Every structure is written in structure tokens, then in C-alpha cells.
Amino acid sequence: GGADLRRATLYGANLYGADLYGADLGGANLLRADLRRADLCGADLRSSNLGGADLRRATLGNNRILQIGPIGSRRDHLILKAGPELDEVSTGCFTGTLREFELAVNQTYPDPDNQWGEEYRLVIAMFKALLARRGADAHHT
């Protein structure tokens, strides 16, 4: 726990059950890493690449990671990382907040009938609904 793994290349790494509590994984390449049952509570995941990573049963604390893919014209993974101090969407060469991603999609695909824009807007709506639900659930527990 608490390891400094900033910008580490962990592509396809077997981190099953790893204690990464409080680890700094900022900018780390975790593409296709096995993070099943890993403890990621308090881990810094900003700018980390989690494309295709297996996060089943990982402990994330107050964070949520949602991954959909392949999607869009690049057929890449779209990953949302959200939590008290985390609001990041990444896909391809884009990394920014959910709001910034929504603005970029609307600017890049202004035609509501564009296939890629429609896909991205549906996923944005789903992310917003899940996060709103999560917020409502937090107030009822």
C-alpha cells in the first residue's frame, strides 16, 4: 500500500488481489491489467490508463470506475473515473472532466444523427444517471 507507481508501465500486469491502498497510480499504464479484488481505496488514478483493465470485485472506496467499449470512431474504451476528488473521462487521446467530454462531443459531432456522437451522448447520459443515482443512494444510507 502507498506505493509510488506514477507513470509506471503495468500493461497486462497481474495485480489480482494487490494491496494498492493509497498508491499513486497517476499516469500509470494499466491497460488490460488484472486488478480483480485489488484494494484501490485512496489510490490516485488520475490520468491512469485503465482501458480493458479487469476491475471485478476491486475495492474502490468512494470512487467509481465505469468502462464501456469499444465505442466511437476509434473503437476504443471510454472510461469514467468519479469520486469525491476524481472526475475524469478518458478515451483515445482525450482526457478531461465529464463536462469537458460532453462539450467536446457536441463540438466534434454537432449533427444529432451522427453515429459516433449519438453513441457518446447515450453513454454520457448513462454516466450522469448512474452518478446521480449514486449520489441519491449516498444520502439514504
Short mmCIF file of N, CA and C in Angstrom, two decimals:
data_model
loop_
_atom_site.label_atom_id
_atom_site.label_comp_id
_atom_site.label_asym_id
_atom_site.label_seq_id
_atom_site.Cartn_x
_atom_site.Cartn_y
_atom_site.Cartn_z
N GLY A 1 0.81 -1.20 0.00
CA GLY A 1 0.00 0.00 0.00
C GLY A 1 0.85 1.26 0.00
N GLY A 2 0.32 2.33 -0.57
CA GLY A 2 1.01 3.61 -0.58
C GLY A 2 2.16 3.68 -1.56
N ALA A 3 2.28 2.72 -2.45
CA ALA A 3 3.40 2.68 -3.39
C ALA A 3 3.37 3.85 -4.37
N ASP A 4 4.54 4.31 -4.79
CA ASP A 4 4.66 5.35 -5.80
C ASP A 4 4.83 4.66 -7.15
N LEU A 5 3.73 4.57 -7.89
CA LEU A 5 3.74 3.91 -9.20
C LEU A 5 3.36 4.90 -10.30
N ARG A 6 3.65 6.18 -10.07
CA ARG A 6 3.34 7.20 -11.07
C ARG A 6 4.02 6.85 -12.39
N ARG A 7 3.22 6.93 -13.45
CA ARG A 7 3.70 6.70 -14.82
C ARG A 7 4.34 5.32 -15.03
N ALA A 8 4.06 4.38 -14.15
CA ALA A 8 4.61 3.02 -14.30
C ALA A 8 3.94 2.32 -15.48
N THR A 9 4.67 1.47 -16.15
CA THR A 9 4.12 0.66 -17.24
C THR A 9 3.72 -0.69 -16.65
N LEU A 10 2.42 -0.86 -16.48
CA LEU A 10 1.88 -2.08 -15.89
C LEU A 10 0.91 -2.75 -16.87
N TYR A 11 1.20 -2.60 -18.14
CA TYR A 11 0.38 -3.17 -19.21
C TYR A 11 0.22 -4.68 -18.99
N GLY A 12 -1.03 -5.12 -18.86
CA GLY A 12 -1.31 -6.55 -18.71
C GLY A 12 -0.81 -7.17 -17.41
N ALA A 13 -0.42 -6.34 -16.45
CA ALA A 13 0.14 -6.86 -15.19
C ALA A 13 -0.90 -7.66 -14.41
N ASN A 14 -0.44 -8.70 -13.74
CA ASN A 14 -1.29 -9.49 -12.86
C ASN A 14 -1.22 -8.85 -11.48
N LEU A 15 -2.23 -8.05 -11.15
CA LEU A 15 -2.31 -7.38 -9.86
C LEU A 15 -3.52 -7.91 -9.08
N TYR A 16 -3.88 -9.14 -9.35
CA TYR A 16 -5.00 -9.78 -8.68
C TYR A 16 -4.78 -9.72 -7.16
N GLY A 17 -5.74 -9.12 -6.46
CA GLY A 17 -5.69 -9.06 -5.00
C GLY A 17 -4.60 -8.15 -4.45
N ALA A 18 -3.98 -7.32 -5.28
CA ALA A 18 -2.88 -6.46 -4.82
C ALA A 18 -3.36 -5.41 -3.83
N ASP A 19 -2.53 -5.11 -2.85
CA ASP A 19 -2.80 -4.05 -1.89
C ASP A 19 -2.24 -2.75 -2.46
N LEU A 20 -3.10 -2.00 -3.12
CA LEU A 20 -2.71 -0.72 -3.71
C LEU A 20 -3.37 0.43 -2.97
N TYR A 21 -3.71 0.19 -1.70
CA TYR A 21 -4.35 1.21 -0.87
C TYR A 21 -3.46 2.45 -0.83
N GLY A 22 -4.02 3.58 -1.24
CA GLY A 22 -3.30 4.85 -1.18
C GLY A 22 -2.16 4.97 -2.17
N ALA A 23 -2.05 4.04 -3.12
CA ALA A 23 -0.95 4.08 -4.09
C ALA A 23 -1.12 5.25 -5.05
N ASP A 24 -0.02 5.80 -5.51
CA ASP A 24 -0.04 6.84 -6.53
C ASP A 24 0.13 6.17 -7.88
N LEU A 25 -1.00 6.04 -8.60
CA LEU A 25 -1.01 5.42 -9.92
C LEU A 25 -1.24 6.47 -11.00
N GLY A 26 -1.03 7.73 -10.67
CA GLY A 26 -1.23 8.82 -11.62
C GLY A 26 -0.40 8.62 -12.87
N GLY A 27 -1.07 8.59 -14.02
CA GLY A 27 -0.39 8.44 -15.29
C GLY A 27 0.12 7.04 -15.58
N ALA A 28 -0.19 6.08 -14.72
CA ALA A 28 0.29 4.70 -14.93
C ALA A 28 -0.46 4.06 -16.09
N ASN A 29 0.22 3.19 -16.82
CA ASN A 29 -0.39 2.43 -17.89
C ASN A 29 -0.84 1.09 -17.34
N LEU A 30 -2.14 0.98 -17.05
CA LEU A 30 -2.73 -0.25 -16.52
C LEU A 30 -3.60 -0.92 -17.57
N LEU A 31 -3.31 -0.65 -18.84
CA LEU A 31 -4.06 -1.21 -19.94
C LEU A 31 -4.08 -2.73 -19.82
N ARG A 32 -5.30 -3.29 -19.80
CA ARG A 32 -5.52 -4.75 -19.73
C ARG A 32 -4.93 -5.40 -18.47
N ALA A 33 -4.71 -4.63 -17.43
CA ALA A 33 -4.19 -5.20 -16.18
C ALA A 33 -5.29 -5.97 -15.46
N ASP A 34 -4.90 -7.00 -14.75
CA ASP A 34 -5.82 -7.78 -13.92
C ASP A 34 -5.81 -7.17 -12.53
N LEU A 35 -6.85 -6.39 -12.24
CA LEU A 35 -6.98 -5.73 -10.94
C LEU A 35 -8.14 -6.33 -10.13
N ARG A 36 -8.53 -7.54 -10.48
CA ARG A 36 -9.61 -8.18 -9.74
C ARG A 36 -9.21 -8.28 -8.26
N ARG A 37 -10.18 -7.93 -7.41
CA ARG A 37 -10.02 -8.00 -5.95
C ARG A 37 -8.88 -7.13 -5.40
N ALA A 38 -8.34 -6.24 -6.22
CA ALA A 38 -7.28 -5.33 -5.74
C ALA A 38 -7.91 -4.27 -4.83
N ASP A 39 -7.17 -3.82 -3.84
CA ASP A 39 -7.61 -2.74 -2.96
C ASP A 39 -7.07 -1.43 -3.52
N LEU A 40 -7.97 -0.63 -4.11
CA LEU A 40 -7.61 0.65 -4.71
C LEU A 40 -8.16 1.82 -3.90
N CYS A 41 -8.56 1.57 -2.65
CA CYS A 41 -9.07 2.65 -1.81
C CYS A 41 -8.00 3.73 -1.66
N GLY A 42 -8.39 4.95 -1.90
CA GLY A 42 -7.47 6.07 -1.71
C GLY A 42 -6.37 6.16 -2.76
N ALA A 43 -6.40 5.27 -3.76
CA ALA A 43 -5.37 5.31 -4.80
C ALA A 43 -5.62 6.50 -5.73
N ASP A 44 -4.55 7.14 -6.17
CA ASP A 44 -4.65 8.24 -7.13
C ASP A 44 -4.64 7.63 -8.52
N LEU A 45 -5.78 7.71 -9.20
CA LEU A 45 -5.94 7.11 -10.51
C LEU A 45 -5.99 8.15 -11.63
N ARG A 46 -5.70 9.41 -11.29
CA ARG A 46 -5.78 10.46 -12.31
C ARG A 46 -4.81 10.18 -13.45
N SER A 47 -5.32 10.33 -14.65
CA SER A 47 -4.56 10.15 -15.89
C SER A 47 -4.00 8.74 -16.07
N SER A 48 -4.48 7.79 -15.29
CA SER A 48 -4.04 6.40 -15.49
C SER A 48 -4.85 5.79 -16.63
N ASN A 49 -4.24 4.90 -17.37
CA ASN A 49 -4.90 4.23 -18.48
C ASN A 49 -5.42 2.89 -18.00
N LEU A 50 -6.75 2.79 -17.86
CA LEU A 50 -7.39 1.57 -17.39
C LEU A 50 -8.13 0.83 -18.50
N GLY A 51 -7.83 1.16 -19.75
CA GLY A 51 -8.50 0.54 -20.89
C GLY A 51 -8.40 -0.97 -20.83
N GLY A 52 -9.54 -1.64 -20.83
CA GLY A 52 -9.57 -3.09 -20.82
C GLY A 52 -9.14 -3.73 -19.52
N ALA A 53 -8.87 -2.93 -18.49
CA ALA A 53 -8.47 -3.49 -17.19
C ALA A 53 -9.65 -4.23 -16.56
N ASP A 54 -9.36 -5.32 -15.89
CA ASP A 54 -10.38 -6.11 -15.21
C ASP A 54 -10.45 -5.65 -13.77
N LEU A 55 -11.53 -4.96 -13.43
CA LEU A 55 -11.71 -4.39 -12.09
C LEU A 55 -12.79 -5.12 -11.29
N ARG A 56 -13.15 -6.32 -11.71
CA ARG A 56 -14.19 -7.05 -10.99
C ARG A 56 -13.80 -7.25 -9.53
N ARG A 57 -14.73 -6.88 -8.66
CA ARG A 57 -14.61 -7.04 -7.22
C ARG A 57 -13.43 -6.27 -6.62
N ALA A 58 -12.91 -5.30 -7.36
CA ALA A 58 -11.87 -4.43 -6.79
C ALA A 58 -12.52 -3.51 -5.77
N THR A 59 -11.80 -3.19 -4.73
CA THR A 59 -12.28 -2.27 -3.71
C THR A 59 -11.86 -0.86 -4.11
N LEU A 60 -12.85 0.00 -4.33
CA LEU A 60 -12.57 1.33 -4.84
C LEU A 60 -12.88 2.43 -3.83
N GLY A 61 -13.34 2.09 -2.65
CA GLY A 61 -13.69 3.11 -1.67
C GLY A 61 -14.84 3.95 -2.18
N ASN A 62 -14.71 5.28 -2.13
CA ASN A 62 -15.75 6.19 -2.59
C ASN A 62 -15.66 6.50 -4.08
N ASN A 63 -14.76 5.85 -4.77
CA ASN A 63 -14.62 6.08 -6.21
C ASN A 63 -15.45 5.09 -7.00
N ARG A 64 -15.74 5.47 -8.22
CA ARG A 64 -16.45 4.59 -9.14
C ARG A 64 -15.73 4.66 -10.48
N ILE A 65 -15.54 3.51 -11.10
CA ILE A 65 -14.94 3.45 -12.42
C ILE A 65 -15.91 2.72 -13.33
N LEU A 66 -16.29 3.38 -14.40
CA LEU A 66 -17.20 2.80 -15.38
C LEU A 66 -16.46 2.74 -16.71
N GLN A 67 -16.53 1.61 -17.37
CA GLN A 67 -15.80 1.41 -18.61
C GLN A 67 -16.72 0.79 -19.65
N ILE A 68 -16.72 1.40 -20.83
CA ILE A 68 -17.53 0.90 -21.94
C ILE A 68 -16.65 0.84 -23.17
N GLY A 69 -16.78 -0.19 -23.92
CA GLY A 69 -16.01 -0.23 -25.15
C GLY A 69 -16.05 -1.59 -25.79
N PRO A 70 -15.62 -1.62 -27.01
CA PRO A 70 -15.15 -0.49 -27.81
C PRO A 70 -16.30 0.39 -28.28
N ILE A 71 -16.02 1.68 -28.39
CA ILE A 71 -17.04 2.66 -28.74
C ILE A 71 -16.41 3.78 -29.57
N GLY A 72 -17.24 4.49 -30.32
CA GLY A 72 -16.79 5.64 -31.09
C GLY A 72 -16.05 5.27 -32.36
N SER A 73 -15.64 6.30 -33.09
CA SER A 73 -14.99 6.08 -34.38
C SER A 73 -13.66 5.35 -34.24
N ARG A 74 -13.02 5.47 -33.09
CA ARG A 74 -11.73 4.79 -32.87
C ARG A 74 -11.91 3.38 -32.31
N ARG A 75 -13.13 3.04 -31.94
CA ARG A 75 -13.42 1.74 -31.32
C ARG A 75 -12.52 1.51 -30.11
N ASP A 76 -12.48 2.51 -29.24
CA ASP A 76 -11.64 2.49 -28.05
C ASP A 76 -12.53 2.35 -26.82
N HIS A 77 -11.92 2.14 -25.67
CA HIS A 77 -12.65 2.13 -24.41
C HIS A 77 -12.88 3.55 -23.94
N LEU A 78 -14.04 3.79 -23.37
CA LEU A 78 -14.38 5.06 -22.75
C LEU A 78 -14.48 4.78 -21.26
N ILE A 79 -13.68 5.50 -20.48
CA ILE A 79 -13.58 5.22 -19.05
C ILE A 79 -13.93 6.48 -18.26
N LEU A 80 -14.84 6.32 -17.31
CA LEU A 80 -15.19 7.39 -16.38
C LEU A 80 -14.66 7.00 -15.02
N LYS A 81 -13.91 7.92 -14.41
CA LYS A 81 -13.44 7.75 -13.03
C LYS A 81 -14.09 8.87 -12.24
N ALA A 82 -14.88 8.50 -11.23
CA ALA A 82 -15.60 9.51 -10.47
C ALA A 82 -15.51 9.21 -8.98
N GLY A 83 -15.42 10.26 -8.20
CA GLY A 83 -15.34 10.14 -6.75
C GLY A 83 -15.28 11.51 -6.14
N PRO A 84 -15.11 11.56 -4.83
CA PRO A 84 -15.07 12.86 -4.15
C PRO A 84 -14.01 13.81 -4.70
N GLU A 85 -12.89 13.29 -5.12
CA GLU A 85 -11.83 14.14 -5.66
C GLU A 85 -11.42 13.69 -7.05
N LEU A 86 -12.33 13.02 -7.76
CA LEU A 86 -12.00 12.45 -9.05
C LEU A 86 -13.16 12.63 -10.02
N ASP A 87 -12.92 13.30 -11.13
CA ASP A 87 -13.89 13.50 -12.19
C ASP A 87 -13.11 13.48 -13.49
N GLU A 88 -13.00 12.30 -14.09
CA GLU A 88 -12.16 12.18 -15.28
C GLU A 88 -12.77 11.20 -16.26
N VAL A 89 -12.79 11.61 -17.51
CA VAL A 89 -13.20 10.75 -18.61
C VAL A 89 -12.00 10.64 -19.54
N SER A 90 -11.74 9.43 -20.02
CA SER A 90 -10.66 9.26 -20.98
C SER A 90 -11.07 8.28 -22.06
N THR A 91 -10.64 8.59 -23.26
CA THR A 91 -10.80 7.72 -24.41
C THR A 91 -9.86 8.21 -25.48
N GLY A 92 -9.15 7.30 -26.11
CA GLY A 92 -8.20 7.72 -27.14
C GLY A 92 -7.24 8.75 -26.60
N CYS A 93 -7.17 9.90 -27.27
CA CYS A 93 -6.25 10.95 -26.82
C CYS A 93 -6.95 11.98 -25.94
N PHE A 94 -8.24 11.78 -25.61
CA PHE A 94 -8.97 12.73 -24.76
C PHE A 94 -8.89 12.32 -23.30
N THR A 95 -8.57 13.29 -22.45
CA THR A 95 -8.69 13.14 -21.00
C THR A 95 -9.18 14.47 -20.46
N GLY A 96 -10.26 14.44 -19.71
CA GLY A 96 -10.83 15.65 -19.11
C GLY A 96 -11.99 15.27 -18.22
N THR A 97 -12.73 16.27 -17.77
CA THR A 97 -13.89 16.03 -16.92
C THR A 97 -15.06 15.53 -17.78
N LEU A 98 -16.08 15.01 -17.13
CA LEU A 98 -17.27 14.56 -17.85
C LEU A 98 -17.89 15.73 -18.61
N ARG A 99 -17.93 16.89 -17.99
CA ARG A 99 -18.49 18.09 -18.65
C ARG A 99 -17.65 18.47 -19.87
N GLU A 100 -16.33 18.44 -19.74
CA GLU A 100 -15.45 18.75 -20.86
C GLU A 100 -15.63 17.75 -22.00
N PHE A 101 -15.83 16.49 -21.64
CA PHE A 101 -16.05 15.46 -22.66
C PHE A 101 -17.36 15.72 -23.39
N GLU A 102 -18.39 16.06 -22.65
CA GLU A 102 -19.69 16.35 -23.27
C GLU A 102 -19.56 17.53 -24.23
N LEU A 103 -18.85 18.57 -23.83
CA LEU A 103 -18.65 19.73 -24.71
C LEU A 103 -17.87 19.33 -25.96
N ALA A 104 -16.83 18.50 -25.79
CA ALA A 104 -16.01 18.06 -26.93
C ALA A 104 -16.85 17.22 -27.91
N VAL A 105 -17.69 16.36 -27.38
CA VAL A 105 -18.56 15.53 -28.23
C VAL A 105 -19.51 16.42 -29.02
N ASN A 106 -20.14 17.38 -28.34
CA ASN A 106 -21.09 18.26 -29.01
C ASN A 106 -20.41 19.14 -30.06
N GLN A 107 -19.16 19.50 -29.83
CA GLN A 107 -18.42 20.30 -30.79
C GLN A 107 -17.95 19.44 -31.98
N THR A 108 -17.48 18.25 -31.70
CA THR A 108 -16.96 17.37 -32.74
C THR A 108 -18.07 16.76 -33.58
N TYR A 109 -19.20 16.44 -32.94
CA TYR A 109 -20.32 15.78 -33.61
C TYR A 109 -21.61 16.58 -33.41
N PRO A 110 -21.71 17.78 -34.02
CA PRO A 110 -22.90 18.62 -33.79
C PRO A 110 -24.18 18.03 -34.39
N ASP A 111 -24.05 17.19 -35.42
CA ASP A 111 -25.21 16.58 -36.06
C ASP A 111 -25.79 15.51 -35.13
N PRO A 112 -27.02 15.69 -34.64
CA PRO A 112 -27.59 14.72 -33.69
C PRO A 112 -27.76 13.32 -34.29
N ASP A 113 -27.70 13.19 -35.60
CA ASP A 113 -27.85 11.89 -36.24
C ASP A 113 -26.51 11.21 -36.52
N ASN A 114 -25.40 11.85 -36.16
CA ASN A 114 -24.10 11.24 -36.37
C ASN A 114 -23.96 10.02 -35.46
N GLN A 115 -23.57 8.90 -36.03
CA GLN A 115 -23.47 7.63 -35.29
C GLN A 115 -22.58 7.74 -34.06
N TRP A 116 -21.39 8.33 -34.22
CA TRP A 116 -20.44 8.39 -33.12
C TRP A 116 -20.92 9.36 -32.04
N GLY A 117 -21.44 10.51 -32.46
CA GLY A 117 -21.97 11.47 -31.50
C GLY A 117 -23.14 10.89 -30.71
N GLU A 118 -24.00 10.16 -31.41
CA GLU A 118 -25.15 9.53 -30.75
C GLU A 118 -24.68 8.51 -29.71
N GLU A 119 -23.69 7.68 -30.08
CA GLU A 119 -23.15 6.70 -29.11
C GLU A 119 -22.61 7.41 -27.87
N TYR A 120 -21.77 8.41 -28.10
CA TYR A 120 -21.16 9.12 -26.98
C TYR A 120 -22.21 9.81 -26.11
N ARG A 121 -23.21 10.44 -26.73
CA ARG A 121 -24.25 11.13 -25.95
C ARG A 121 -25.06 10.14 -25.10
N LEU A 122 -25.33 8.96 -25.64
CA LEU A 122 -26.04 7.94 -24.86
C LEU A 122 -25.21 7.51 -23.64
N VAL A 123 -23.92 7.31 -23.83
CA VAL A 123 -23.06 6.92 -22.72
C VAL A 123 -22.95 8.04 -21.69
N ILE A 124 -22.84 9.29 -22.15
CA ILE A 124 -22.79 10.43 -21.23
C ILE A 124 -24.06 10.48 -20.38
N ALA A 125 -25.21 10.28 -21.02
CA ALA A 125 -26.49 10.28 -20.28
C ALA A 125 -26.52 9.15 -19.26
N MET A 126 -26.01 7.97 -19.65
CA MET A 126 -25.97 6.85 -18.71
C MET A 126 -25.05 7.16 -17.53
N PHE A 127 -23.85 7.69 -17.82
CA PHE A 127 -22.92 8.05 -16.75
C PHE A 127 -23.57 9.04 -15.78
N LYS A 128 -24.21 10.06 -16.31
CA LYS A 128 -24.86 11.08 -15.47
C LYS A 128 -25.96 10.44 -14.61
N ALA A 129 -26.75 9.57 -15.20
CA ALA A 129 -27.83 8.92 -14.45
C ALA A 129 -27.27 8.04 -13.34
N LEU A 130 -26.22 7.27 -13.64
CA LEU A 130 -25.62 6.41 -12.62
C LEU A 130 -25.00 7.23 -11.49
N LEU A 131 -24.34 8.31 -11.84
CA LEU A 131 -23.72 9.15 -10.81
C LEU A 131 -24.77 9.86 -9.97
N ALA A 132 -25.87 10.31 -10.60
CA ALA A 132 -26.95 10.94 -9.85
C ALA A 132 -27.59 9.92 -8.91
N ARG A 133 -27.77 8.71 -9.37
CA ARG A 133 -28.33 7.64 -8.54
C ARG A 133 -27.40 7.33 -7.37
N ARG A 134 -26.11 7.28 -7.65
CA ARG A 134 -25.12 7.00 -6.60
C ARG A 134 -25.18 8.09 -5.53
N GLY A 135 -25.31 9.34 -5.96
CA GLY A 135 -25.42 10.45 -5.03
C GLY A 135 -26.68 10.35 -4.18
N ALA A 136 -27.80 9.96 -4.81
CA ALA A 136 -29.05 9.80 -4.08
C ALA A 136 -28.96 8.66 -3.09
N ASP A 137 -28.31 7.56 -3.51
CA ASP A 137 -28.14 6.41 -2.62
C ASP A 137 -27.28 6.79 -1.40
N ALA A 138 -26.28 7.61 -1.60
CA ALA A 138 -25.40 8.01 -0.51
C ALA A 138 -26.15 8.79 0.57
N HIS A 139 -27.17 9.55 0.14
CA HIS A 139 -27.96 10.33 1.09
C HIS A 139 -28.96 9.48 1.85
N HIS A 140 -29.20 8.25 1.37
CA HIS A 140 -30.18 7.38 2.01
C HIS A 140 -29.55 6.25 2.81
N THR A 141 -28.24 6.26 2.96
CA THR A 141 -27.61 5.18 3.71
C THR A 141 -27.14 5.66 5.06
#
